[in-house]
CSV table of C-alpha atoms in Angstrom, one decimal:
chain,number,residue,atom,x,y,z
G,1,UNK,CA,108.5,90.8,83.9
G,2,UNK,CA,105.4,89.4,85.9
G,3,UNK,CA,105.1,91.2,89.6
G,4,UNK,CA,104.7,89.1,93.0
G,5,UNK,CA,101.5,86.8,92.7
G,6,UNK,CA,99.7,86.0,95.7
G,7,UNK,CA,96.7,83.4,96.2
G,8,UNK,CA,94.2,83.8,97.2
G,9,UNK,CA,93.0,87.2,97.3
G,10,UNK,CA,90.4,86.7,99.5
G,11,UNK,CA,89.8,84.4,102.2
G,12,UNK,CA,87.0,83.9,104.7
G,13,UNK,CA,87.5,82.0,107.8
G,14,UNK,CA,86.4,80.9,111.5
G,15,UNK,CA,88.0,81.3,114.5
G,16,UNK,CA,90.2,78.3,115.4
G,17,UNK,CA,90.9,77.5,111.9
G,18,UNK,CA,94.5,77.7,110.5
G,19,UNK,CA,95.3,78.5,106.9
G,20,UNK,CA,98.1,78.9,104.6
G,21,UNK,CA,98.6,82.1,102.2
G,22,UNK,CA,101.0,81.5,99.2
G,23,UNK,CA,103.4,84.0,97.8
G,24,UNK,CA,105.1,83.8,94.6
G,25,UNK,CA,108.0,86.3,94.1
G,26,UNK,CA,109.4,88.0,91.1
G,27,UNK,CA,111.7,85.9,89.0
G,28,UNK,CA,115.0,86.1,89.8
G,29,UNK,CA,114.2,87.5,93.4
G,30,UNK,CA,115.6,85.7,96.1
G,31,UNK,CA,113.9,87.5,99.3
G,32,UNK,CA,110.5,87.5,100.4
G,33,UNK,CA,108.9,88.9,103.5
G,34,UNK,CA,105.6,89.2,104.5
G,35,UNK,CA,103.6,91.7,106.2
G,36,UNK,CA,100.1,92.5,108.4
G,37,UNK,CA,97.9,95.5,107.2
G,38,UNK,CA,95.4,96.1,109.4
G,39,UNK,CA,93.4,100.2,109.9
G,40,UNK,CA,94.6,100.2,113.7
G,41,UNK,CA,98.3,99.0,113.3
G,42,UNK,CA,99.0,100.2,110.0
G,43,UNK,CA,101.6,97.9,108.3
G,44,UNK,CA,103.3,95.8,110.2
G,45,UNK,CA,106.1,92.9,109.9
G,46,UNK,CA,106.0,89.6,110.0
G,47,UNK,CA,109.2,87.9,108.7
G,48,UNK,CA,111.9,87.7,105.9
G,49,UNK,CA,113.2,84.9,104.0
G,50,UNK,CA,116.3,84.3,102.0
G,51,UNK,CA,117.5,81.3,100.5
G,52,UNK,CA,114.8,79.5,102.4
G,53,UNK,CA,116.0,80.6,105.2
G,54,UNK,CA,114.3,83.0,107.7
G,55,UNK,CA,116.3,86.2,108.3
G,56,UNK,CA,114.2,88.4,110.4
G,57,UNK,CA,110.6,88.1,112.6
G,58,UNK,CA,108.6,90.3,114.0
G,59,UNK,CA,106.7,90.4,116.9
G,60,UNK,CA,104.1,87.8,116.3
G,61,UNK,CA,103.1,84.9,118.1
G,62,UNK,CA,104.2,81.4,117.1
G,63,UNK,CA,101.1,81.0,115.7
G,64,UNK,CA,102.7,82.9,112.6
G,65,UNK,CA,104.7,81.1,110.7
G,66,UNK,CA,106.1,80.9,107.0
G,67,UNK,CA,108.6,79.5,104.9
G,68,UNK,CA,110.8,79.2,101.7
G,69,UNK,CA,111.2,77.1,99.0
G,70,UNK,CA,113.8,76.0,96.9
G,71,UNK,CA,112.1,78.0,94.1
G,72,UNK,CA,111.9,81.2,96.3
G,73,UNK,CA,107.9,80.8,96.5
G,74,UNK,CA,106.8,81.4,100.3
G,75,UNK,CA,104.0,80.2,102.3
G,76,UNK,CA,102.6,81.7,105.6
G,77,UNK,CA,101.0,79.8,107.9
G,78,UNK,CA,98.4,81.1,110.5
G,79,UNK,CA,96.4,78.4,112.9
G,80,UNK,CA,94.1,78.5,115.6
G,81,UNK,CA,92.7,82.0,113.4
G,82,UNK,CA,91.3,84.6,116.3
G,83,UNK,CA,89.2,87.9,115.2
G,84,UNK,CA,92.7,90.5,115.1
G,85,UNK,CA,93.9,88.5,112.4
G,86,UNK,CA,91.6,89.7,110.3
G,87,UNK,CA,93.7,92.1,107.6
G,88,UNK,CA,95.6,92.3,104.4
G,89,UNK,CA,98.6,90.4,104.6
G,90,UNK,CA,101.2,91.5,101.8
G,91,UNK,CA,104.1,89.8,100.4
G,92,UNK,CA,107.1,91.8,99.2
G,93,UNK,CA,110.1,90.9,97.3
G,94,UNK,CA,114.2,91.5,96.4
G,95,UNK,CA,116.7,90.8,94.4
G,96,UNK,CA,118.6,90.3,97.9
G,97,UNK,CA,117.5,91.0,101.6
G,98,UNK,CA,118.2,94.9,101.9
G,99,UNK,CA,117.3,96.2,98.4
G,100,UNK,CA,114.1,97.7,97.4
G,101,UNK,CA,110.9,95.6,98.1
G,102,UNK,CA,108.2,95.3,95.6
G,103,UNK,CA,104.7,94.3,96.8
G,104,UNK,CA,102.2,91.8,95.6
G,105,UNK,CA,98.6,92.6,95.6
G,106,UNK,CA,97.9,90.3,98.8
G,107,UNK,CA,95.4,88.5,100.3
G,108,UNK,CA,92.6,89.7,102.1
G,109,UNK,CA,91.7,87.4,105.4
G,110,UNK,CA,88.5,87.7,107.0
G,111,UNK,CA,88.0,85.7,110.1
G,112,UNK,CA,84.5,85.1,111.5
L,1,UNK,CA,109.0,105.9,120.4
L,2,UNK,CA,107.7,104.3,117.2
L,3,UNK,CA,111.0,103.2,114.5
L,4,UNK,CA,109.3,105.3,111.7
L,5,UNK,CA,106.7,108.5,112.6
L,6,UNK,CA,105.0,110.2,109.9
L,7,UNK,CA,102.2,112.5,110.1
L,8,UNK,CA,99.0,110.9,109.4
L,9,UNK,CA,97.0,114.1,107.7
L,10,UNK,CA,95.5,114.0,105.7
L,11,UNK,CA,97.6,116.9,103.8
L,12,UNK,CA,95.4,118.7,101.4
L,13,UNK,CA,97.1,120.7,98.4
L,14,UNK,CA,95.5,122.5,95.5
L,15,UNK,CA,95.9,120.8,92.3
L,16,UNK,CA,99.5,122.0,90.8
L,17,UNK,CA,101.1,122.8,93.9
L,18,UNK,CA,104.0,121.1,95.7
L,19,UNK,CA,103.2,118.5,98.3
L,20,UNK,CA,105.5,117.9,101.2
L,21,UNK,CA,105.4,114.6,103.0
L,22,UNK,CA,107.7,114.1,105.9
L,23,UNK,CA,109.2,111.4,108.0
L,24,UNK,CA,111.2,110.9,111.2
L,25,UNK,CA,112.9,107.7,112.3
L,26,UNK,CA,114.9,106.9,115.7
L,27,UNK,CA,117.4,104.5,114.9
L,28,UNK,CA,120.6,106.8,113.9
L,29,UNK,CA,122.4,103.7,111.6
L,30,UNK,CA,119.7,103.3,109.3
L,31,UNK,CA,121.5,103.3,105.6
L,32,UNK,CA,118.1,102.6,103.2
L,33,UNK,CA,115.2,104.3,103.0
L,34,UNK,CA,112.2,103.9,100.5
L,35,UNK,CA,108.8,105.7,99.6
L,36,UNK,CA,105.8,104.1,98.9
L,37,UNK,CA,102.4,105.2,97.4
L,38,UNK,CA,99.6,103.6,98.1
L,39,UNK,CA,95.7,103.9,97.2
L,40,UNK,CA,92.8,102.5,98.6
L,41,UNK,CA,92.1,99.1,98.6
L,42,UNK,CA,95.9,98.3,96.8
L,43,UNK,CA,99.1,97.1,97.9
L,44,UNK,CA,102.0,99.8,98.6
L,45,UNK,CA,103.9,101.0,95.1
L,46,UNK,CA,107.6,101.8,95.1
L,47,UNK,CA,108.0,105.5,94.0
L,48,UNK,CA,111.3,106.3,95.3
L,49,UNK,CA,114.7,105.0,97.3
L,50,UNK,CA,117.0,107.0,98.9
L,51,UNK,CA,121.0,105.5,100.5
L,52,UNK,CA,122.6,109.0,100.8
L,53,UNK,CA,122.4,112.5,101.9
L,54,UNK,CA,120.9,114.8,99.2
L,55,UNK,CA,118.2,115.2,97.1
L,56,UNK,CA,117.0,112.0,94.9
L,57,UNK,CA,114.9,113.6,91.7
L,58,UNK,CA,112.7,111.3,89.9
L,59,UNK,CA,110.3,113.3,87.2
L,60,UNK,CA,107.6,114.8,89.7
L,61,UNK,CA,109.2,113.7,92.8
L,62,UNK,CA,112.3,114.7,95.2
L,63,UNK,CA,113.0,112.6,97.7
L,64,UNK,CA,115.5,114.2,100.5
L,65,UNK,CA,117.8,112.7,103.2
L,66,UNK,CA,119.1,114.3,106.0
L,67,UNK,CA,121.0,111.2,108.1
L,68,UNK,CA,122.3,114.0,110.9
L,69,UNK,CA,118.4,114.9,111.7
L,70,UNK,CA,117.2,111.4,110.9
L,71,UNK,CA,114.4,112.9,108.1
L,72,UNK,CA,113.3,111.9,105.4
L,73,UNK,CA,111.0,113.7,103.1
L,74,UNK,CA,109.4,113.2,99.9
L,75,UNK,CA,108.2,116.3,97.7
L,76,UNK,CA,105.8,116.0,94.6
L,77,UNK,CA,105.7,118.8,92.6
L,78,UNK,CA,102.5,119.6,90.3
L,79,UNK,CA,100.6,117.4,92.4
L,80,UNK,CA,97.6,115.5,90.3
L,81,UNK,CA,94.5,114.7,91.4
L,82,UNK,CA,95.9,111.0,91.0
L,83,UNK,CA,98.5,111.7,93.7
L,84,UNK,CA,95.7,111.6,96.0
L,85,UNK,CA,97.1,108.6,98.4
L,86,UNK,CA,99.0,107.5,101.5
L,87,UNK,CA,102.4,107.7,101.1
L,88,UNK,CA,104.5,105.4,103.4
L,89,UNK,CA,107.7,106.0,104.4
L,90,UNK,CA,109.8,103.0,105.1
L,91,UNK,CA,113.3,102.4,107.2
L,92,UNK,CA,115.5,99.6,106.4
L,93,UNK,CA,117.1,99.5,110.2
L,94,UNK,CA,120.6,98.6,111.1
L,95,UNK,CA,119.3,97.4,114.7
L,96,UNK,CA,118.3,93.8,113.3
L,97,UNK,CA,118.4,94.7,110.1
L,98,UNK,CA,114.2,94.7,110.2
L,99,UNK,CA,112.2,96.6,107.6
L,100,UNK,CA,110.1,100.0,109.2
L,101,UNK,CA,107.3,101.3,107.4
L,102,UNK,CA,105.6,104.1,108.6
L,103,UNK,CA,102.0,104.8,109.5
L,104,UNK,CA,102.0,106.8,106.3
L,105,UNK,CA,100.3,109.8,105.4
L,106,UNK,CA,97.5,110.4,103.4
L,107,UNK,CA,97.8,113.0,100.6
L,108,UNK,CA,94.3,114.9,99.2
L,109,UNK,CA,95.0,116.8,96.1
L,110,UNK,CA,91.7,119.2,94.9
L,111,UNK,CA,91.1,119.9,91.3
């Protein structure tokens, strides 16, 4: 069975410019969230999706945002990039919202 | 107070010996409770999940619950020098429901 796909896996950026990261869960998973790696914060959460619905946030600004598709595949959306966004962002999936999450590789987001 | 605490080492062991990793979390009605291995440069790995009071045993590793001290721990026995990681420990909270991971803790095993 494949594992979570992300694209891309590395991204390079300027400040002020948005972008989109794209997450595409294992088949047959229903939940995805998506999280913020960075050395200084450690791992940190963004939001959850189920049934392309959002379940959960964390404490992000709106300038954060994601969603769901029919198909389970998620997008996250950052705009108007500033310097601290510069991490790993990771997607996770689950069968459900509460079971074990398994993690894609994720994308690696540089902004300049 | 952070949701999940774990001491950040790193934790050196001697090839072959046990390795204890250990984590705290605050919020008493937590019911899931997952360990993750991670090396550097990669995205976390599942290694274990834990729901209930006890010991968990999957080949090397023994995961251990204790809901009444809120702690969590993780043991590896024969440590590798491949088990040389962070290990994350991760909460699934009942305030919110939100998913807590850890600042993790990273893990040195010698030859």
């Amino acid at each position: 069975k494949a594992g979570v796909t992300q694209t891309p896996r590395y991204l390079i950026k300027t400040r002020g410019q948005q972008v989109t990261l794209s997450c595409s869960p294992i088949s047959g998973h229903r939940s995805v969230s998506w999280y913020q790696q960075t050395p200084g914060q450690g791992l940190q959460f963004l939001f959850e999706y189920f049934s392309e619905t959002q379940r959960n946030k964390g404490n992000f600004p709106g300038r954060f945002s994601g969603r769901q598709f029919s198909n389970s595949r998620s997008e996250m959306n950052v705009s108007t990039l500033e310097l601290g966004d510069s991490a790993l962002y990771l997607c996770a999936s689950s069968l459900v919202p509460n079971n074990e999450q398994f993690f894609g590789p994720g994308t690696r987001l540089t902004v300049l | 107070q952070k949701e999940v605490e774990q001491n950040s080492g790193p934790l050196s062991v001697p090839e072959g010996a046990i390795a204890s990793l250990n984590c705290t979390y605050s919020d008493r009605g937590s019911q899931s409770f997952f360990w993750y291995r991670q090396y550097s440069g990669k995205s976390p790995e599942l290694i274990m999940s834990i729901y209930s009071n006890g010991d968990k045993e999957d080949g090397r590793f023994t995961a251990q619950l204790n809901k009444a001290s809120q702690y969590v721990s993780l043991l590896i026995r024969d440590s590798q020098p491949s088990d040389s990681a962070t290990y994350l420990c991760a909460v699934r909270a009942n305030n919110f429901n939100k998913f807590y991971f850890g600042s993790g803790t990273k893990l040195n095993v010698k030859p």
